[in-house]
Amino acid sequence: MRTPVTLSAVVPVYNEIESLPAFHAELVEALHALEVSSEIVYVDDGSSDGSTEELEKLHLGDPDTVRVVVLRRNFGKSAALAAGFDIARGDLLVTLDADGQDVPAEIGTLLATMDREDLDLVGGWRAARIDRRAKRWTSRGYNAATRTFTGLDLHDFNTGFKLLKREVVEEMPLYGEFHRFVPVLAHDLGFRVGEVAVTHRPRQAGTSKYLSLTRFPKTMLDLLTVLFLTRFADRPLYLFGGVGALLSAVGFVILAYLSVLKLATGAGIGQRPLLQFGILSLLVGVQLIGTGFIGDVLRHSASREQVPYRTRRTLAPGQDPTDPLDGDA
Ligand code: UDP
Ligand code: MG
């Protein structure tokens, strides 16, 4: 197998007392079967149902392998994952839900796919999804929208079952509901992203922590943010300036037409709705161009701390510790 590899299973837990014991037993067995050194990192995301004490017990049973982060309150799944990644020691990280919907025994499938297809991130595609109809539909709409707008050809962007290389999580901004966009953001940073079909089971116990009716609009808004961040964050002026220029042009043409009308025929234009529309259009357009400029200036100042590219490796001695050619000379 891989040399020397450590795999960290990172599991966010929010009031999962009923699922935890069975899930833990299954996860331990699955990791054991893999023959790679591994650990489990549970993140208690502000549970109030006794999950915290249960996790403490699991930790005491095997203190070095079962590590637990207890958050002060419920910070949400993205934040919980970020907390887990921060203390995880593995070069590879696999995330699973604690409710038993993901099958721990399939971690091996993710690992094999990563190896075979030389990927940096492998998602578990829930080909036959076991959830309520409303959730399956919203999820389908969301996946189709994400596929169209991002150009990343995956079936399942939302899966909680993912295997990632450490480099990927180190560059991930994980706040709000951004865990849903990890594949999109990783793809944007130049990582190789793929997926493999996995089994999806019904929730083993307890209830879903999300209301699908409120989740869908929120996720769609998040998708807008992600699109903006991946497409226009480098040049905000292209977006704002583009729309602004269009509106200004429309406003200018309208006002020019009305001016000519007034001068040539002496017709009264003061009461015409078109006049108001022209003025509004020109004003908003100019404002938007200004907003774009401000965005560009902010981006320019921030660029001093960031590089505008991401390197896979550098073939030059002494440049890159992961360089396979490095040190051979
Ligand atoms: N979760 C969490 N914090 C939250 C909400 C959920 O850590 O604020 C965890 C939850 O305990 C579970 C996983 O995230 O392990 C997925 O949650 P859930 O199964 O409720 O989502 P669904 O499968 O219904 O989409
Ligand atoms: Mg679930």
Short mmCIF file of C-alpha atoms and ligand atoms in Angstrom, two decimals:
data_model
loop_
_atom_site.label_atom_id
_atom_site.label_comp_id
_atom_site.label_asym_id
_atom_site.label_seq_id
_atom_site.Cartn_x
_atom_site.Cartn_y
_atom_site.Cartn_z
CA MET A 1 0.00 0.00 0.00
CA ARG A 2 0.97 3.60 0.35
CA THR A 3 4.14 4.47 2.21
CA PRO A 4 4.01 6.02 5.00
CA VAL A 5 0.46 7.20 5.09
CA THR A 6 -1.81 8.37 7.84
CA LEU A 7 -5.51 8.67 7.31
CA SER A 8 -7.68 10.84 9.53
CA ALA A 9 -11.42 10.25 9.59
CA VAL A 10 -13.05 13.58 10.48
CA VAL A 11 -16.61 13.29 11.76
CA PRO A 12 -18.84 16.25 12.68
CA VAL A 13 -21.31 15.38 15.43
CA TYR A 14 -24.35 17.43 16.35
CA ASN A 15 -26.78 15.64 18.67
CA GLU A 16 -26.14 12.15 17.33
CA ILE A 17 -26.25 10.20 20.59
CA GLU A 18 -28.47 7.49 19.13
CA SER A 19 -26.28 6.87 16.08
CA LEU A 20 -22.85 7.22 17.66
CA PRO A 21 -22.16 3.81 19.26
CA ALA A 22 -23.02 1.76 16.16
CA PHE A 23 -21.33 4.27 13.85
CA HIS A 24 -18.14 4.24 15.90
CA ALA A 25 -17.93 0.46 15.96
CA GLU A 26 -18.40 0.34 12.19
CA LEU A 27 -15.82 3.06 11.56
CA VAL A 28 -13.20 1.40 13.78
CA GLU A 29 -13.68 -1.88 11.97
CA ALA A 30 -13.48 -0.24 8.54
CA LEU A 31 -10.29 1.66 9.38
CA HIS A 32 -8.75 -1.46 10.85
CA ALA A 33 -9.37 -3.35 7.61
CA LEU A 34 -7.47 -0.71 5.63
CA GLU A 35 -4.01 -1.52 6.99
CA VAL A 36 -2.96 2.12 6.99
CA SER A 37 -2.22 3.97 10.18
CA SER A 38 -5.32 5.94 10.96
CA GLU A 39 -7.08 8.02 13.57
CA ILE A 40 -10.58 9.28 14.20
CA VAL A 41 -11.28 12.95 14.89
CA TYR A 42 -14.76 13.69 16.22
CA VAL A 43 -15.91 17.27 16.38
CA ASP A 44 -18.74 17.86 18.79
CA ASP A 45 -20.54 20.80 17.26
CA GLY A 46 -22.33 22.02 20.39
CA SER A 47 -24.39 18.90 21.11
CA SER A 48 -26.78 18.98 24.03
CA ASP A 49 -28.10 15.40 23.99
CA GLY A 50 -25.22 13.63 25.72
CA SER A 51 -23.14 13.10 22.56
CA THR A 52 -20.34 15.04 24.25
CA GLU A 53 -20.11 12.56 27.13
CA GLU A 54 -20.35 9.64 24.72
CA LEU A 55 -17.44 11.04 22.70
CA GLU A 56 -15.44 11.49 25.90
CA LYS A 57 -16.02 7.83 26.66
CA LEU A 58 -14.90 6.78 23.19
CA HIS A 59 -11.78 8.92 23.58
CA LEU A 60 -10.92 7.37 26.95
CA GLY A 61 -11.26 3.92 25.43
CA ASP A 62 -8.49 4.65 22.91
CA PRO A 63 -6.97 8.07 23.66
CA ASP A 64 -4.42 8.21 20.87
CA THR A 65 -6.66 7.05 18.04
CA VAL A 66 -9.93 8.68 19.00
CA ARG A 67 -9.46 12.41 19.32
CA VAL A 68 -12.26 14.78 20.13
CA VAL A 69 -12.72 18.52 19.71
CA VAL A 70 -15.64 19.97 21.62
CA LEU A 71 -16.86 23.29 20.26
CA ARG A 72 -18.39 25.84 22.64
CA ARG A 73 -21.64 26.05 20.73
CA ASN A 74 -23.16 24.91 17.46
CA PHE A 75 -21.02 26.59 14.80
CA GLY A 76 -22.35 24.62 11.81
CA LYS A 77 -20.95 21.76 9.80
CA SER A 78 -18.36 23.79 7.88
CA ALA A 79 -16.82 25.19 11.03
CA ALA A 80 -16.92 21.76 12.67
CA LEU A 81 -15.02 20.25 9.75
CA ALA A 82 -12.48 23.07 9.86
CA ALA A 83 -11.91 22.39 13.58
CA GLY A 84 -11.41 18.70 12.83
CA PHE A 85 -8.97 19.36 9.99
CA ASP A 86 -6.97 21.61 12.30
CA ILE A 87 -6.14 18.82 14.73
CA ALA A 88 -6.09 15.93 12.26
CA ARG A 89 -2.61 14.54 11.68
CA GLY A 90 -3.16 12.53 8.51
CA ASP A 91 -1.89 13.35 5.04
CA LEU A 92 -5.24 12.10 3.85
CA LEU A 93 -8.53 13.18 5.38
CA VAL A 94 -11.85 11.48 4.96
CA THR A 95 -15.05 13.17 6.13
CA LEU A 96 -18.16 11.18 7.04
CA ASP A 97 -21.48 11.95 8.67
CA ALA A 98 -22.07 10.47 12.11
CA ASP A 99 -25.64 9.40 11.34
CA GLY A 100 -24.57 6.26 9.51
CA GLN A 101 -25.78 7.40 6.06
CA ASP A 102 -22.25 6.97 4.70
CA VAL A 103 -20.79 3.48 4.83
CA PRO A 104 -17.37 3.49 6.53
CA ALA A 105 -16.38 0.26 4.77
CA GLU A 106 -16.35 2.25 1.51
CA ILE A 107 -13.44 4.46 2.58
CA GLY A 108 -11.34 1.85 0.75
CA THR A 109 -13.24 2.58 -2.47
CA LEU A 110 -12.44 6.28 -2.14
CA LEU A 111 -8.75 5.53 -1.48
CA ALA A 112 -8.55 3.19 -4.47
CA THR A 113 -10.17 5.80 -6.74
CA MET A 114 -7.77 8.48 -5.55
CA ASP A 115 -4.82 6.23 -6.35
CA ARG A 116 -6.12 4.94 -9.64
CA GLU A 117 -7.19 8.30 -11.07
CA ASP A 118 -4.45 10.34 -9.43
CA LEU A 119 -6.91 12.70 -7.75
CA ASP A 120 -6.56 15.22 -4.94
CA LEU A 121 -10.20 14.96 -3.89
CA VAL A 122 -12.64 12.09 -4.29
CA GLY A 123 -16.32 12.58 -3.48
CA GLY A 124 -18.70 9.76 -2.69
CA TRP A 125 -21.48 10.04 -5.25
CA ARG A 126 -24.76 8.93 -3.67
CA ALA A 127 -26.04 7.35 -6.86
CA ALA A 128 -29.19 5.97 -5.22
CA ARG A 129 -29.92 8.62 -2.68
CA ILE A 130 -31.98 7.66 0.34
CA ASP A 131 -33.65 10.84 1.55
CA ARG A 132 -37.06 12.42 1.51
CA ARG A 133 -38.37 13.36 -1.91
CA ALA A 134 -38.22 17.13 -1.32
CA LYS A 135 -34.57 16.85 -0.40
CA ARG A 136 -33.72 14.67 -3.40
CA TRP A 137 -35.38 17.18 -5.73
CA THR A 138 -33.78 20.27 -4.28
CA SER A 139 -30.48 18.46 -4.32
CA ARG A 140 -30.93 17.51 -7.97
CA GLY A 141 -31.69 21.13 -8.90
CA TYR A 142 -28.75 22.34 -6.92
CA ASN A 143 -26.37 19.83 -8.51
CA ALA A 144 -27.54 20.72 -12.01
CA ALA A 145 -27.11 24.46 -11.33
CA THR A 146 -23.65 23.94 -9.86
CA ARG A 147 -22.59 21.75 -12.78
CA THR A 148 -23.76 24.33 -15.32
CA PHE A 149 -22.26 27.36 -13.65
CA THR A 150 -18.95 25.93 -12.50
CA GLY A 151 -18.14 23.66 -15.44
CA LEU A 152 -17.11 20.93 -12.98
CA ASP A 153 -18.72 17.70 -14.12
CA LEU A 154 -19.77 15.89 -10.93
CA HIS A 155 -23.06 14.22 -10.07
CA ASP A 156 -22.99 14.94 -6.36
CA PHE A 157 -21.47 18.16 -5.03
CA ASN A 158 -23.14 17.96 -1.67
CA THR A 159 -21.87 14.67 -0.39
CA GLY A 160 -20.53 14.61 3.16
CA PHE A 161 -18.40 11.59 2.31
CA LYS A 162 -15.17 12.85 0.80
CA LEU A 163 -11.51 11.91 0.74
CA LEU A 164 -9.11 14.82 0.49
CA LYS A 165 -5.39 15.34 0.48
CA ARG A 166 -4.13 17.64 3.20
CA GLU A 167 -3.04 20.29 0.67
CA VAL A 168 -6.66 20.68 -0.37
CA VAL A 169 -8.04 21.46 3.07
CA GLU A 170 -5.16 23.77 3.88
CA GLU A 171 -6.35 26.16 1.21
CA MET A 172 -10.08 25.83 1.88
CA PRO A 173 -12.04 28.69 3.38
CA LEU A 174 -14.50 26.79 5.59
CA TYR A 175 -17.16 29.00 7.08
CA GLY A 176 -20.91 29.37 6.67
CA GLU A 177 -22.10 26.54 4.46
CA PHE A 178 -18.96 26.40 2.38
CA HIS A 179 -18.39 22.69 3.03
CA ARG A 180 -20.86 22.17 0.20
CA PHE A 181 -18.52 23.86 -2.24
CA VAL A 182 -15.27 22.13 -1.35
CA PRO A 183 -15.14 20.33 -4.75
CA VAL A 184 -15.85 23.57 -6.63
CA LEU A 185 -13.31 25.59 -4.66
CA ALA A 186 -10.71 22.82 -4.93
CA HIS A 187 -11.27 22.62 -8.70
CA ASP A 188 -10.82 26.38 -8.94
CA LEU A 189 -7.49 26.11 -7.10
CA GLY A 190 -6.31 23.61 -9.70
CA PHE A 191 -6.73 20.41 -7.68
CA ARG A 192 -7.84 17.25 -9.47
CA VAL A 193 -11.37 16.47 -8.37
CA GLY A 194 -13.34 13.28 -9.06
CA GLU A 195 -16.01 11.05 -7.60
CA VAL A 196 -17.00 7.42 -7.27
CA ALA A 197 -20.42 5.88 -6.65
CA VAL A 198 -21.04 4.86 -3.05
CA THR A 199 -23.94 3.37 -1.12
CA HIS A 200 -26.25 5.74 0.72
CA ARG A 201 -28.26 4.38 3.63
CA PRO A 202 -31.20 5.82 5.51
CA ARG A 203 -30.30 7.79 8.61
CA GLN A 204 -29.71 5.12 11.27
CA ALA A 205 -31.26 7.10 14.13
CA GLY A 206 -32.11 10.62 15.24
CA THR A 207 -33.30 13.35 12.87
CA SER A 208 -31.77 15.46 10.10
CA LYS A 209 -30.14 18.64 11.34
CA TYR A 210 -31.33 20.61 8.36
CA LEU A 211 -34.74 21.74 7.14
CA SER A 212 -34.62 21.31 3.39
CA LEU A 213 -37.09 24.15 2.78
CA THR A 214 -34.83 26.74 4.36
CA ARG A 215 -31.66 25.11 3.14
CA PHE A 216 -32.35 25.34 -0.59
CA PRO A 217 -32.54 29.14 -0.94
CA LYS A 218 -29.56 29.54 1.36
CA THR A 219 -27.48 27.13 -0.66
CA MET A 220 -28.43 28.90 -3.87
CA LEU A 221 -27.25 32.22 -2.38
CA ASP A 222 -24.04 30.52 -1.28
CA LEU A 223 -23.60 29.25 -4.81
CA LEU A 224 -23.77 32.86 -6.03
CA THR A 225 -21.02 33.81 -3.59
CA VAL A 226 -18.88 30.91 -4.70
CA LEU A 227 -19.40 31.75 -8.36
CA PHE A 228 -18.42 35.32 -7.66
CA LEU A 229 -15.35 34.19 -5.71
CA THR A 230 -14.18 31.73 -8.35
CA ARG A 231 -15.01 33.80 -11.44
CA PHE A 232 -14.72 37.46 -10.54
CA ALA A 233 -12.82 37.82 -7.28
CA ASP A 234 -9.63 38.49 -9.24
CA ARG A 235 -11.20 41.25 -11.33
CA PRO A 236 -14.39 42.63 -9.72
CA LEU A 237 -14.36 45.40 -12.32
CA TYR A 238 -15.14 42.88 -15.06
CA LEU A 239 -18.47 42.09 -13.43
CA PHE A 240 -19.50 45.43 -11.94
CA GLY A 241 -17.87 47.47 -14.68
CA GLY A 242 -19.50 45.34 -17.36
CA VAL A 243 -23.02 45.72 -16.01
CA GLY A 244 -22.32 49.35 -15.12
CA ALA A 245 -21.06 50.18 -18.60
CA LEU A 246 -24.14 48.60 -20.16
CA LEU A 247 -26.53 50.57 -17.93
CA SER A 248 -24.61 53.83 -18.47
CA ALA A 249 -24.70 53.31 -22.22
CA VAL A 250 -28.45 52.70 -22.16
CA GLY A 251 -28.96 55.80 -20.00
CA PHE A 252 -26.74 57.89 -22.24
CA VAL A 253 -28.53 56.88 -25.42
CA ILE A 254 -31.94 57.62 -23.87
CA LEU A 255 -30.86 61.02 -22.61
CA ALA A 256 -29.22 61.88 -25.93
CA TYR A 257 -32.40 60.93 -27.77
CA LEU A 258 -34.56 63.06 -25.47
CA SER A 259 -32.14 66.00 -25.78
CA VAL A 260 -32.27 65.84 -29.57
CA LEU A 261 -36.06 65.62 -29.43
CA LYS A 262 -36.25 68.66 -27.21
CA LEU A 263 -33.82 70.72 -29.28
CA ALA A 264 -35.20 69.73 -32.68
CA THR A 265 -38.95 69.82 -32.02
CA GLY A 266 -39.19 71.76 -28.79
CA ALA A 267 -41.38 68.98 -27.37
CA GLY A 268 -41.69 68.88 -23.59
CA ILE A 269 -39.77 65.96 -22.11
CA GLY A 270 -39.93 66.84 -18.40
CA GLN A 271 -42.92 64.59 -17.69
CA ARG A 272 -41.79 61.56 -19.67
CA PRO A 273 -41.11 58.33 -17.74
CA LEU A 274 -38.31 57.68 -20.23
CA LEU A 275 -36.44 60.68 -18.83
CA GLN A 276 -36.53 59.23 -15.32
CA PHE A 277 -35.48 55.85 -16.62
CA GLY A 278 -32.56 57.36 -18.56
CA ILE A 279 -31.31 59.33 -15.56
CA LEU A 280 -31.65 56.34 -13.25
CA SER A 281 -29.89 54.03 -15.65
CA LEU A 282 -26.96 56.40 -16.13
CA LEU A 283 -26.60 57.04 -12.40
CA VAL A 284 -26.75 53.39 -11.37
CA GLY A 285 -24.35 52.48 -14.18
CA VAL A 286 -21.77 55.01 -13.07
CA GLN A 287 -22.15 53.85 -9.45
CA LEU A 288 -21.57 50.25 -10.46
CA ILE A 289 -18.42 51.11 -12.38
CA GLY A 290 -17.21 52.91 -9.24
CA THR A 291 -17.99 49.83 -7.13
CA GLY A 292 -15.97 47.72 -9.57
CA PHE A 293 -13.01 50.06 -9.24
CA ILE A 294 -13.17 49.90 -5.44
CA GLY A 295 -13.25 46.10 -5.69
CA ASP A 296 -10.21 46.11 -7.93
CA VAL A 297 -8.32 48.42 -5.60
CA LEU A 298 -9.08 46.12 -2.63
CA ARG A 299 -7.99 43.11 -4.66
CA HIS A 300 -4.81 44.92 -5.62
CA SER A 301 -3.94 45.69 -1.98
CA ALA A 302 -4.67 42.09 -0.94
CA SER A 303 -2.50 40.74 -3.75
CA ARG A 304 0.62 41.72 -1.83
CA GLU A 305 -0.03 38.81 0.55
CA GLN A 306 -1.25 36.30 -2.02
CA VAL A 307 0.13 34.64 -5.09
CA PRO A 308 -2.23 34.54 -8.06
CA TYR A 309 -1.36 30.92 -8.96
CA ARG A 310 -1.11 27.46 -7.39
CA THR A 311 1.85 25.15 -8.07
CA ARG A 312 1.55 21.38 -8.27
CA ARG A 313 5.32 20.90 -8.15
CA THR A 314 8.53 22.61 -9.18
CA LEU A 315 11.23 20.73 -11.03
CA ALA A 316 14.23 22.56 -9.64
CA PRO A 317 16.55 21.30 -6.88
CA GLY A 318 15.97 22.90 -3.52
CA GLN A 319 12.66 24.42 -4.54
CA ASP A 320 10.09 21.92 -3.49
CA PRO A 321 10.21 19.23 -0.83
CA THR A 322 7.57 17.15 -2.67
CA ASP A 323 9.54 17.31 -5.90
CA PRO A 324 10.35 13.74 -6.93
CA LEU A 325 13.49 14.83 -8.73
CA ASP A 326 14.71 16.93 -5.85
CA GLY A 327 17.63 15.58 -3.88
CA ASP A 328 18.61 13.00 -6.50
CA ALA A 329 21.39 15.15 -7.88
N1 UDP B 1 -23.84 18.43 11.74
C1 UDP B 1 -22.98 19.25 12.47
N2 UDP B 1 -23.37 20.53 12.74
C2 UDP B 1 -24.56 21.05 12.31
C3 UDP B 1 -25.40 20.22 11.51
C4 UDP B 1 -25.02 18.92 11.24
O1 UDP B 1 -21.91 18.82 12.88
O2 UDP B 1 -24.85 22.21 12.59
C5 UDP B 1 -23.42 17.04 11.44
C6 UDP B 1 -24.44 15.98 11.81
O3 UDP B 1 -24.27 15.56 13.15
C7 UDP B 1 -24.11 14.87 10.82
C8 UDP B 1 -23.68 15.64 9.58
O4 UDP B 1 -23.29 16.94 10.03
O5 UDP B 1 -23.02 14.07 11.27
C9 UDP B 1 -24.77 15.73 8.55
O6 UDP B 1 -25.98 16.19 9.14
P1 UDP B 1 -27.39 15.58 8.78
O7 UDP B 1 -27.29 14.08 8.69
O8 UDP B 1 -28.40 16.13 9.71
O9 UDP B 1 -27.63 16.17 7.33
P2 UDP B 1 -28.45 15.47 6.15
O10 UDP B 1 -27.89 14.08 5.96
O11 UDP B 1 -29.86 15.45 6.63
O12 UDP B 1 -28.20 16.35 4.97
MG MG B 2 -27.58 12.63 7.26
#
